[in-house]
Amino acid sequence: MTDAQKTTQAGRTTESTSSAAFTAEERAAMKERAKEVKASRTRATRAEKAAAEEAAVLEKIAEMQDSDRVMAERIHAVIRDNAPHLAPKLWYGMPAYAKDGKVLCFFQSAEKFNARYATFGFNDIASLDDGTMWPTAFALTRLTAADETRIGALVKQAAS
């Protein structure tokens, strides 16, 4: 057994160090989240914080690779058009949109975790319930006008 492993009472081996338990991308996302939380504790007014949050989101989008950047820009515009009351903010280094301080939806670039597609997803505060099972995340390789319309409708429903 290595130093990074330990045995539980049930006899299973588990990882006990964060370097072994998390990928480099996951550790980077956690560090970004810690910076976001620290930045949110500033003594700025609510309007100043909102402006700073949106600027940070737009800056993060501008840093993305071309295909992800184009999708993130369009999704940002669709959300602002369909649910202007949602507050843009960074969440684990990803563009996200909050309702009453809680992240409702987010865009994860493919590059973020070296994935083959970007993801647009919703958290559990989203009002998307449909029976006993419904989608909460969507894989994106590009956006069509129909996709934008669907995202707009989902965001409206989720934010209601």
mmCIF file with all atom_site columns, C-alpha atoms in Angstrom:
data_model
loop_
_atom_site.group_PDB
_atom_site.id
_atom_site.type_symbol
_atom_site.label_atom_id
_atom_site.label_alt_id
_atom_site.label_comp_id
_atom_site.label_asym_id
_atom_site.label_entity_id
_atom_site.label_seq_id
_atom_site.pdbx_PDB_ins_code
_atom_site.Cartn_x
_atom_site.Cartn_y
_atom_site.Cartn_z
_atom_site.occupancy
_atom_site.B_iso_or_equiv
_atom_site.pdbx_formal_charge
_atom_site.auth_seq_id
_atom_site.auth_comp_id
_atom_site.auth_asym_id
_atom_site.auth_atom_id
_atom_site.pdbx_PDB_model_num
ATOM 1   C CA . MET A 1 1   ? 0.000   0.000  0.000   1.00 0.00 ? 1   MET A CA 1
ATOM 2   C CA . THR A 1 2   ? 1.388   3.441  -0.885  1.00 0.00 ? 2   THR A CA 1
ATOM 3   C CA . ASP A 1 3   ? 1.518   6.454  1.411   1.00 0.00 ? 3   ASP A CA 1
ATOM 4   C CA . ALA A 1 4   ? -1.390  7.938  -0.555  1.00 0.00 ? 4   ALA A CA 1
ATOM 5   C CA . GLN A 1 5   ? -3.664  5.024  0.326   1.00 0.00 ? 5   GLN A CA 1
ATOM 6   C CA . LYS A 1 6   ? -5.330  3.882  3.519   1.00 0.00 ? 6   LYS A CA 1
ATOM 7   C CA . THR A 1 7   ? -7.528  0.969  4.441   1.00 0.00 ? 7   THR A CA 1
ATOM 8   C CA . THR A 1 8   ? -11.055 1.559  5.671   1.00 0.00 ? 8   THR A CA 1
ATOM 9   C CA . GLN A 1 9   ? -12.715 -0.551 8.354   1.00 0.00 ? 9   GLN A CA 1
ATOM 10  C CA . ALA A 1 10  ? -14.391 -2.527 5.585   1.00 0.00 ? 10  ALA A CA 1
ATOM 11  C CA . GLY A 1 11  ? -10.966 -3.371 4.149   1.00 0.00 ? 11  GLY A CA 1
ATOM 12  C CA . ARG A 1 12  ? -11.279 -1.206 1.015   1.00 0.00 ? 12  ARG A CA 1
ATOM 13  C CA . THR A 1 13  ? -8.352  0.924  -0.077  1.00 0.00 ? 13  THR A CA 1
ATOM 14  C CA . THR A 1 14  ? -9.018  4.642  -0.577  1.00 0.00 ? 14  THR A CA 1
ATOM 15  C CA . GLU A 1 15  ? -6.932  7.604  -1.626  1.00 0.00 ? 15  GLU A CA 1
ATOM 16  C CA . SER A 1 16  ? -6.053  9.921  1.251   1.00 0.00 ? 16  SER A CA 1
ATOM 17  C CA . THR A 1 17  ? -4.168  12.751 -0.455  1.00 0.00 ? 17  THR A CA 1
ATOM 18  C CA . SER A 1 18  ? -5.765  15.423 -2.571  1.00 0.00 ? 18  SER A CA 1
ATOM 19  C CA . SER A 1 19  ? -3.076  15.092 -5.234  1.00 0.00 ? 19  SER A CA 1
ATOM 20  C CA . ALA A 1 20  ? -4.031  11.453 -5.761  1.00 0.00 ? 20  ALA A CA 1
ATOM 21  C CA . ALA A 1 21  ? -7.782  12.009 -5.451  1.00 0.00 ? 21  ALA A CA 1
ATOM 22  C CA . PHE A 1 22  ? -8.177  14.982 -7.824  1.00 0.00 ? 22  PHE A CA 1
ATOM 23  C CA . THR A 1 23  ? -6.956  15.702 -11.319 1.00 0.00 ? 23  THR A CA 1
ATOM 24  C CA . ALA A 1 24  ? -4.882  18.812 -12.032 1.00 0.00 ? 24  ALA A CA 1
ATOM 25  C CA . GLU A 1 25  ? -7.943  20.351 -13.698 1.00 0.00 ? 25  GLU A CA 1
ATOM 26  C CA . GLU A 1 26  ? -10.125 19.665 -10.649 1.00 0.00 ? 26  GLU A CA 1
ATOM 27  C CA . ARG A 1 27  ? -7.511  21.158 -8.299  1.00 0.00 ? 27  ARG A CA 1
ATOM 28  C CA . ALA A 1 28  ? -7.305  24.259 -10.536 1.00 0.00 ? 28  ALA A CA 1
ATOM 29  C CA . ALA A 1 29  ? -11.113 24.608 -10.451 1.00 0.00 ? 29  ALA A CA 1
ATOM 30  C CA . MET A 1 30  ? -11.098 24.398 -6.643  1.00 0.00 ? 30  MET A CA 1
ATOM 31  C CA . LYS A 1 31  ? -8.408  27.094 -6.459  1.00 0.00 ? 31  LYS A CA 1
ATOM 32  C CA . GLU A 1 32  ? -10.480 29.298 -8.774  1.00 0.00 ? 32  GLU A CA 1
ATOM 33  C CA . ARG A 1 33  ? -13.519 28.770 -6.544  1.00 0.00 ? 33  ARG A CA 1
ATOM 34  C CA . ALA A 1 34  ? -11.528 29.793 -3.455  1.00 0.00 ? 34  ALA A CA 1
ATOM 35  C CA . LYS A 1 35  ? -10.515 33.024 -5.239  1.00 0.00 ? 35  LYS A CA 1
ATOM 36  C CA . GLU A 1 36  ? -14.154 33.652 -6.200  1.00 0.00 ? 36  GLU A CA 1
ATOM 37  C CA . VAL A 1 37  ? -15.330 33.250 -2.606  1.00 0.00 ? 37  VAL A CA 1
ATOM 38  C CA . LYS A 1 38  ? -12.580 35.556 -1.346  1.00 0.00 ? 38  LYS A CA 1
ATOM 39  C CA . ALA A 1 39  ? -13.440 38.196 -3.975  1.00 0.00 ? 39  ALA A CA 1
ATOM 40  C CA . SER A 1 40  ? -17.129 38.067 -3.001  1.00 0.00 ? 40  SER A CA 1
ATOM 41  C CA . ARG A 1 41  ? -16.231 39.206 0.522   1.00 0.00 ? 41  ARG A CA 1
ATOM 42  C CA . THR A 1 42  ? -15.125 42.686 -0.584  1.00 0.00 ? 42  THR A CA 1
ATOM 43  C CA . ARG A 1 43  ? -16.822 45.778 0.836   1.00 0.00 ? 43  ARG A CA 1
ATOM 44  C CA . ALA A 1 44  ? -18.139 46.953 -2.538  1.00 0.00 ? 44  ALA A CA 1
ATOM 45  C CA . THR A 1 45  ? -21.757 47.938 -3.052  1.00 0.00 ? 45  THR A CA 1
ATOM 46  C CA . ARG A 1 46  ? -24.179 45.412 -4.536  1.00 0.00 ? 46  ARG A CA 1
ATOM 47  C CA . ALA A 1 47  ? -24.084 47.201 -7.908  1.00 0.00 ? 47  ALA A CA 1
ATOM 48  C CA . GLU A 1 48  ? -20.267 47.290 -7.891  1.00 0.00 ? 48  GLU A CA 1
ATOM 49  C CA . LYS A 1 49  ? -20.115 43.579 -7.079  1.00 0.00 ? 49  LYS A CA 1
ATOM 50  C CA . ALA A 1 50  ? -22.600 42.765 -9.857  1.00 0.00 ? 50  ALA A CA 1
ATOM 51  C CA . ALA A 1 51  ? -20.601 44.796 -12.388 1.00 0.00 ? 51  ALA A CA 1
ATOM 52  C CA . ALA A 1 52  ? -17.359 43.143 -11.263 1.00 0.00 ? 52  ALA A CA 1
ATOM 53  C CA . GLU A 1 53  ? -18.927 39.675 -11.483 1.00 0.00 ? 53  GLU A CA 1
ATOM 54  C CA . GLU A 1 54  ? -20.209 40.269 -15.024 1.00 0.00 ? 54  GLU A CA 1
ATOM 55  C CA . ALA A 1 55  ? -16.830 41.691 -16.075 1.00 0.00 ? 55  ALA A CA 1
ATOM 56  C CA . ALA A 1 56  ? -15.115 38.587 -14.653 1.00 0.00 ? 56  ALA A CA 1
ATOM 57  C CA . VAL A 1 57  ? -17.502 36.327 -16.590 1.00 0.00 ? 57  VAL A CA 1
ATOM 58  C CA . LEU A 1 58  ? -16.875 38.215 -19.842 1.00 0.00 ? 58  LEU A CA 1
ATOM 59  C CA . GLU A 1 59  ? -13.117 38.107 -19.220 1.00 0.00 ? 59  GLU A CA 1
ATOM 60  C CA . LYS A 1 60  ? -13.257 34.331 -18.631 1.00 0.00 ? 60  LYS A CA 1
ATOM 61  C CA . ILE A 1 61  ? -15.280 33.889 -21.837 1.00 0.00 ? 61  ILE A CA 1
ATOM 62  C CA . ALA A 1 62  ? -12.751 35.979 -23.792 1.00 0.00 ? 62  ALA A CA 1
ATOM 63  C CA . GLU A 1 63  ? -9.938  33.663 -22.593 1.00 0.00 ? 63  GLU A CA 1
ATOM 64  C CA . MET A 1 64  ? -11.617 30.528 -24.018 1.00 0.00 ? 64  MET A CA 1
ATOM 65  C CA . GLN A 1 65  ? -10.598 28.732 -27.189 1.00 0.00 ? 65  GLN A CA 1
ATOM 66  C CA . ASP A 1 66  ? -12.467 29.960 -30.258 1.00 0.00 ? 66  ASP A CA 1
ATOM 67  C CA . SER A 1 67  ? -15.192 27.301 -30.489 1.00 0.00 ? 67  SER A CA 1
ATOM 68  C CA . ASP A 1 68  ? -15.951 27.427 -26.753 1.00 0.00 ? 68  ASP A CA 1
ATOM 69  C CA . ARG A 1 69  ? -15.736 31.234 -26.703 1.00 0.00 ? 69  ARG A CA 1
ATOM 70  C CA . VAL A 1 70  ? -18.298 31.600 -29.499 1.00 0.00 ? 70  VAL A CA 1
ATOM 71  C CA . MET A 1 71  ? -20.745 29.267 -27.728 1.00 0.00 ? 71  MET A CA 1
ATOM 72  C CA . ALA A 1 72  ? -20.198 30.958 -24.348 1.00 0.00 ? 72  ALA A CA 1
ATOM 73  C CA . GLU A 1 73  ? -20.776 34.418 -25.852 1.00 0.00 ? 73  GLU A CA 1
ATOM 74  C CA . ARG A 1 74  ? -24.027 33.268 -27.466 1.00 0.00 ? 74  ARG A CA 1
ATOM 75  C CA . ILE A 1 75  ? -25.219 31.521 -24.308 1.00 0.00 ? 75  ILE A CA 1
ATOM 76  C CA . HIS A 1 76  ? -24.422 34.644 -22.274 1.00 0.00 ? 76  HIS A CA 1
ATOM 77  C CA . ALA A 1 77  ? -26.523 36.735 -24.680 1.00 0.00 ? 77  ALA A CA 1
ATOM 78  C CA . VAL A 1 78  ? -29.386 34.206 -24.680 1.00 0.00 ? 78  VAL A CA 1
ATOM 79  C CA . ILE A 1 79  ? -29.492 34.146 -20.881 1.00 0.00 ? 79  ILE A CA 1
ATOM 80  C CA . ARG A 1 80  ? -29.330 37.955 -20.602 1.00 0.00 ? 80  ARG A CA 1
ATOM 81  C CA . ASP A 1 81  ? -32.201 38.215 -23.144 1.00 0.00 ? 81  ASP A CA 1
ATOM 82  C CA . ASN A 1 82  ? -34.401 35.519 -21.584 1.00 0.00 ? 82  ASN A CA 1
ATOM 83  C CA . ALA A 1 83  ? -33.673 35.913 -17.872 1.00 0.00 ? 83  ALA A CA 1
ATOM 84  C CA . PRO A 1 84  ? -32.106 39.324 -17.280 1.00 0.00 ? 84  PRO A CA 1
ATOM 85  C CA . HIS A 1 85  ? -32.686 38.963 -13.531 1.00 0.00 ? 85  HIS A CA 1
ATOM 86  C CA . LEU A 1 86  ? -30.093 36.172 -13.329 1.00 0.00 ? 86  LEU A CA 1
ATOM 87  C CA . ALA A 1 87  ? -26.738 37.443 -12.057 1.00 0.00 ? 87  ALA A CA 1
ATOM 88  C CA . PRO A 1 88  ? -23.639 36.450 -14.034 1.00 0.00 ? 88  PRO A CA 1
ATOM 89  C CA . LYS A 1 89  ? -20.825 35.151 -11.844 1.00 0.00 ? 89  LYS A CA 1
ATOM 90  C CA . LEU A 1 90  ? -17.854 32.824 -11.960 1.00 0.00 ? 90  LEU A CA 1
ATOM 91  C CA . TRP A 1 91  ? -18.380 29.414 -10.403 1.00 0.00 ? 91  TRP A CA 1
ATOM 92  C CA . TYR A 1 92  ? -15.343 27.129 -10.200 1.00 0.00 ? 92  TYR A CA 1
ATOM 93  C CA . GLY A 1 93  ? -13.865 29.309 -12.939 1.00 0.00 ? 93  GLY A CA 1
ATOM 94  C CA . MET A 1 94  ? -16.858 28.793 -15.247 1.00 0.00 ? 94  MET A CA 1
ATOM 95  C CA . PRO A 1 95  ? -19.409 31.344 -16.440 1.00 0.00 ? 95  PRO A CA 1
ATOM 96  C CA . ALA A 1 96  ? -22.536 30.838 -14.364 1.00 0.00 ? 96  ALA A CA 1
ATOM 97  C CA . TYR A 1 97  ? -25.824 32.619 -13.697 1.00 0.00 ? 97  TYR A CA 1
ATOM 98  C CA . ALA A 1 98  ? -27.339 32.890 -10.242 1.00 0.00 ? 98  ALA A CA 1
ATOM 99  C CA . LYS A 1 99  ? -30.817 33.439 -8.857  1.00 0.00 ? 99  LYS A CA 1
ATOM 100 C CA . ASP A 1 100 ? -30.996 34.810 -5.324  1.00 0.00 ? 100 ASP A CA 1
ATOM 101 C CA . GLY A 1 101 ? -27.275 34.131 -4.882  1.00 0.00 ? 101 GLY A CA 1
ATOM 102 C CA . LYS A 1 102 ? -27.462 30.456 -5.904  1.00 0.00 ? 102 LYS A CA 1
ATOM 103 C CA . VAL A 1 103 ? -26.056 29.195 -9.206  1.00 0.00 ? 103 VAL A CA 1
ATOM 104 C CA . LEU A 1 104 ? -28.917 28.188 -11.470 1.00 0.00 ? 104 LEU A CA 1
ATOM 105 C CA . CYS A 1 105 ? -27.036 27.365 -14.689 1.00 0.00 ? 105 CYS A CA 1
ATOM 106 C CA . PHE A 1 106 ? -23.486 27.299 -16.008 1.00 0.00 ? 106 PHE A CA 1
ATOM 107 C CA . PHE A 1 107 ? -21.326 26.859 -19.102 1.00 0.00 ? 107 PHE A CA 1
ATOM 108 C CA . GLN A 1 108 ? -18.347 24.515 -18.900 1.00 0.00 ? 108 GLN A CA 1
ATOM 109 C CA . SER A 1 109 ? -15.921 24.805 -21.800 1.00 0.00 ? 109 SER A CA 1
ATOM 110 C CA . ALA A 1 110 ? -14.569 21.616 -23.343 1.00 0.00 ? 110 ALA A CA 1
ATOM 111 C CA . GLU A 1 111 ? -11.089 22.858 -22.550 1.00 0.00 ? 111 GLU A CA 1
ATOM 112 C CA . LYS A 1 112 ? -11.861 23.155 -18.799 1.00 0.00 ? 112 LYS A CA 1
ATOM 113 C CA . PHE A 1 113 ? -11.538 19.419 -18.157 1.00 0.00 ? 113 PHE A CA 1
ATOM 114 C CA . ASN A 1 114 ? -10.047 18.349 -21.509 1.00 0.00 ? 114 ASN A CA 1
ATOM 115 C CA . ALA A 1 115 ? -13.430 17.040 -22.662 1.00 0.00 ? 115 ALA A CA 1
ATOM 116 C CA . ARG A 1 116 ? -14.544 16.480 -26.247 1.00 0.00 ? 116 ARG A CA 1
ATOM 117 C CA . TYR A 1 117 ? -17.562 18.772 -25.833 1.00 0.00 ? 117 TYR A CA 1
ATOM 118 C CA . ALA A 1 118 ? -18.656 21.799 -23.815 1.00 0.00 ? 118 ALA A CA 1
ATOM 119 C CA . THR A 1 119 ? -21.499 21.476 -21.327 1.00 0.00 ? 119 THR A CA 1
ATOM 120 C CA . PHE A 1 120 ? -24.436 23.716 -20.498 1.00 0.00 ? 120 PHE A CA 1
ATOM 121 C CA . GLY A 1 121 ? -25.985 22.616 -17.230 1.00 0.00 ? 121 GLY A CA 1
ATOM 122 C CA . PHE A 1 122 ? -28.446 23.427 -14.484 1.00 0.00 ? 122 PHE A CA 1
ATOM 123 C CA . ASN A 1 123 ? -28.191 23.006 -10.730 1.00 0.00 ? 123 ASN A CA 1
ATOM 124 C CA . ASP A 1 124 ? -30.946 21.705 -8.478  1.00 0.00 ? 124 ASP A CA 1
ATOM 125 C CA . ILE A 1 125 ? -32.559 25.121 -7.896  1.00 0.00 ? 125 ILE A CA 1
ATOM 126 C CA . ALA A 1 126 ? -33.655 25.122 -11.546 1.00 0.00 ? 126 ALA A CA 1
ATOM 127 C CA . SER A 1 127 ? -37.385 24.583 -11.994 1.00 0.00 ? 127 SER A CA 1
ATOM 128 C CA . LEU A 1 128 ? -37.052 21.931 -14.694 1.00 0.00 ? 128 LEU A CA 1
ATOM 129 C CA . ASP A 1 129 ? -38.852 19.054 -12.985 1.00 0.00 ? 129 ASP A CA 1
ATOM 130 C CA . ASP A 1 130 ? -40.694 16.840 -15.442 1.00 0.00 ? 130 ASP A CA 1
ATOM 131 C CA . GLY A 1 131 ? -41.990 13.643 -13.880 1.00 0.00 ? 131 GLY A CA 1
ATOM 132 C CA . THR A 1 132 ? -39.409 11.495 -12.144 1.00 0.00 ? 132 THR A CA 1
ATOM 133 C CA . MET A 1 133 ? -36.522 12.090 -14.574 1.00 0.00 ? 133 MET A CA 1
ATOM 134 C CA . TRP A 1 134 ? -35.322 15.087 -16.643 1.00 0.00 ? 134 TRP A CA 1
ATOM 135 C CA . PRO A 1 135 ? -32.055 16.308 -18.170 1.00 0.00 ? 135 PRO A CA 1
ATOM 136 C CA . THR A 1 136 ? -29.939 18.802 -16.254 1.00 0.00 ? 136 THR A CA 1
ATOM 137 C CA . ALA A 1 137 ? -26.916 19.071 -18.564 1.00 0.00 ? 137 ALA A CA 1
ATOM 138 C CA . PHE A 1 138 ? -26.418 19.211 -22.302 1.00 0.00 ? 138 PHE A CA 1
ATOM 139 C CA . ALA A 1 139 ? -23.340 18.429 -24.392 1.00 0.00 ? 139 ALA A CA 1
ATOM 140 C CA . LEU A 1 140 ? -22.514 21.138 -26.930 1.00 0.00 ? 140 LEU A CA 1
ATOM 141 C CA . THR A 1 141 ? -20.224 20.957 -29.942 1.00 0.00 ? 141 THR A CA 1
ATOM 142 C CA . ARG A 1 142 ? -21.699 24.061 -31.575 1.00 0.00 ? 142 ARG A CA 1
ATOM 143 C CA . LEU A 1 143 ? -24.873 26.147 -31.299 1.00 0.00 ? 143 LEU A CA 1
ATOM 144 C CA . THR A 1 144 ? -27.586 26.439 -33.910 1.00 0.00 ? 144 THR A CA 1
ATOM 145 C CA . ALA A 1 145 ? -30.447 28.939 -33.862 1.00 0.00 ? 145 ALA A CA 1
ATOM 146 C CA . ALA A 1 146 ? -32.725 26.104 -32.718 1.00 0.00 ? 146 ALA A CA 1
ATOM 147 C CA . ASP A 1 147 ? -30.320 25.295 -29.861 1.00 0.00 ? 147 ASP A CA 1
ATOM 148 C CA . GLU A 1 148 ? -30.328 28.936 -28.766 1.00 0.00 ? 148 GLU A CA 1
ATOM 149 C CA . THR A 1 149 ? -34.128 28.969 -28.784 1.00 0.00 ? 149 THR A CA 1
ATOM 150 C CA . ARG A 1 150 ? -34.226 25.788 -26.694 1.00 0.00 ? 150 ARG A CA 1
ATOM 151 C CA . ILE A 1 151 ? -31.664 27.146 -24.216 1.00 0.00 ? 151 ILE A CA 1
ATOM 152 C CA . GLY A 1 152 ? -33.656 30.377 -23.919 1.00 0.00 ? 152 GLY A CA 1
ATOM 153 C CA . ALA A 1 153 ? -36.855 28.450 -23.168 1.00 0.00 ? 153 ALA A CA 1
ATOM 154 C CA . LEU A 1 154 ? -35.104 26.188 -20.638 1.00 0.00 ? 154 LEU A CA 1
ATOM 155 C CA . VAL A 1 155 ? -33.516 29.166 -18.873 1.00 0.00 ? 155 VAL A CA 1
ATOM 156 C CA . LYS A 1 156 ? -36.895 30.935 -18.668 1.00 0.00 ? 156 LYS A CA 1
ATOM 157 C CA . GLN A 1 157 ? -38.495 27.817 -17.201 1.00 0.00 ? 157 GLN A CA 1
ATOM 158 C CA . ALA A 1 158 ? -35.585 27.129 -14.845 1.00 0.00 ? 158 ALA A CA 1
ATOM 159 C CA . ALA A 1 159 ? -35.557 30.712 -13.530 1.00 0.00 ? 159 ALA A CA 1
ATOM 160 C CA . SER A 1 160 ? -39.312 30.861 -12.924 1.00 0.00 ? 160 SER A CA 1
#
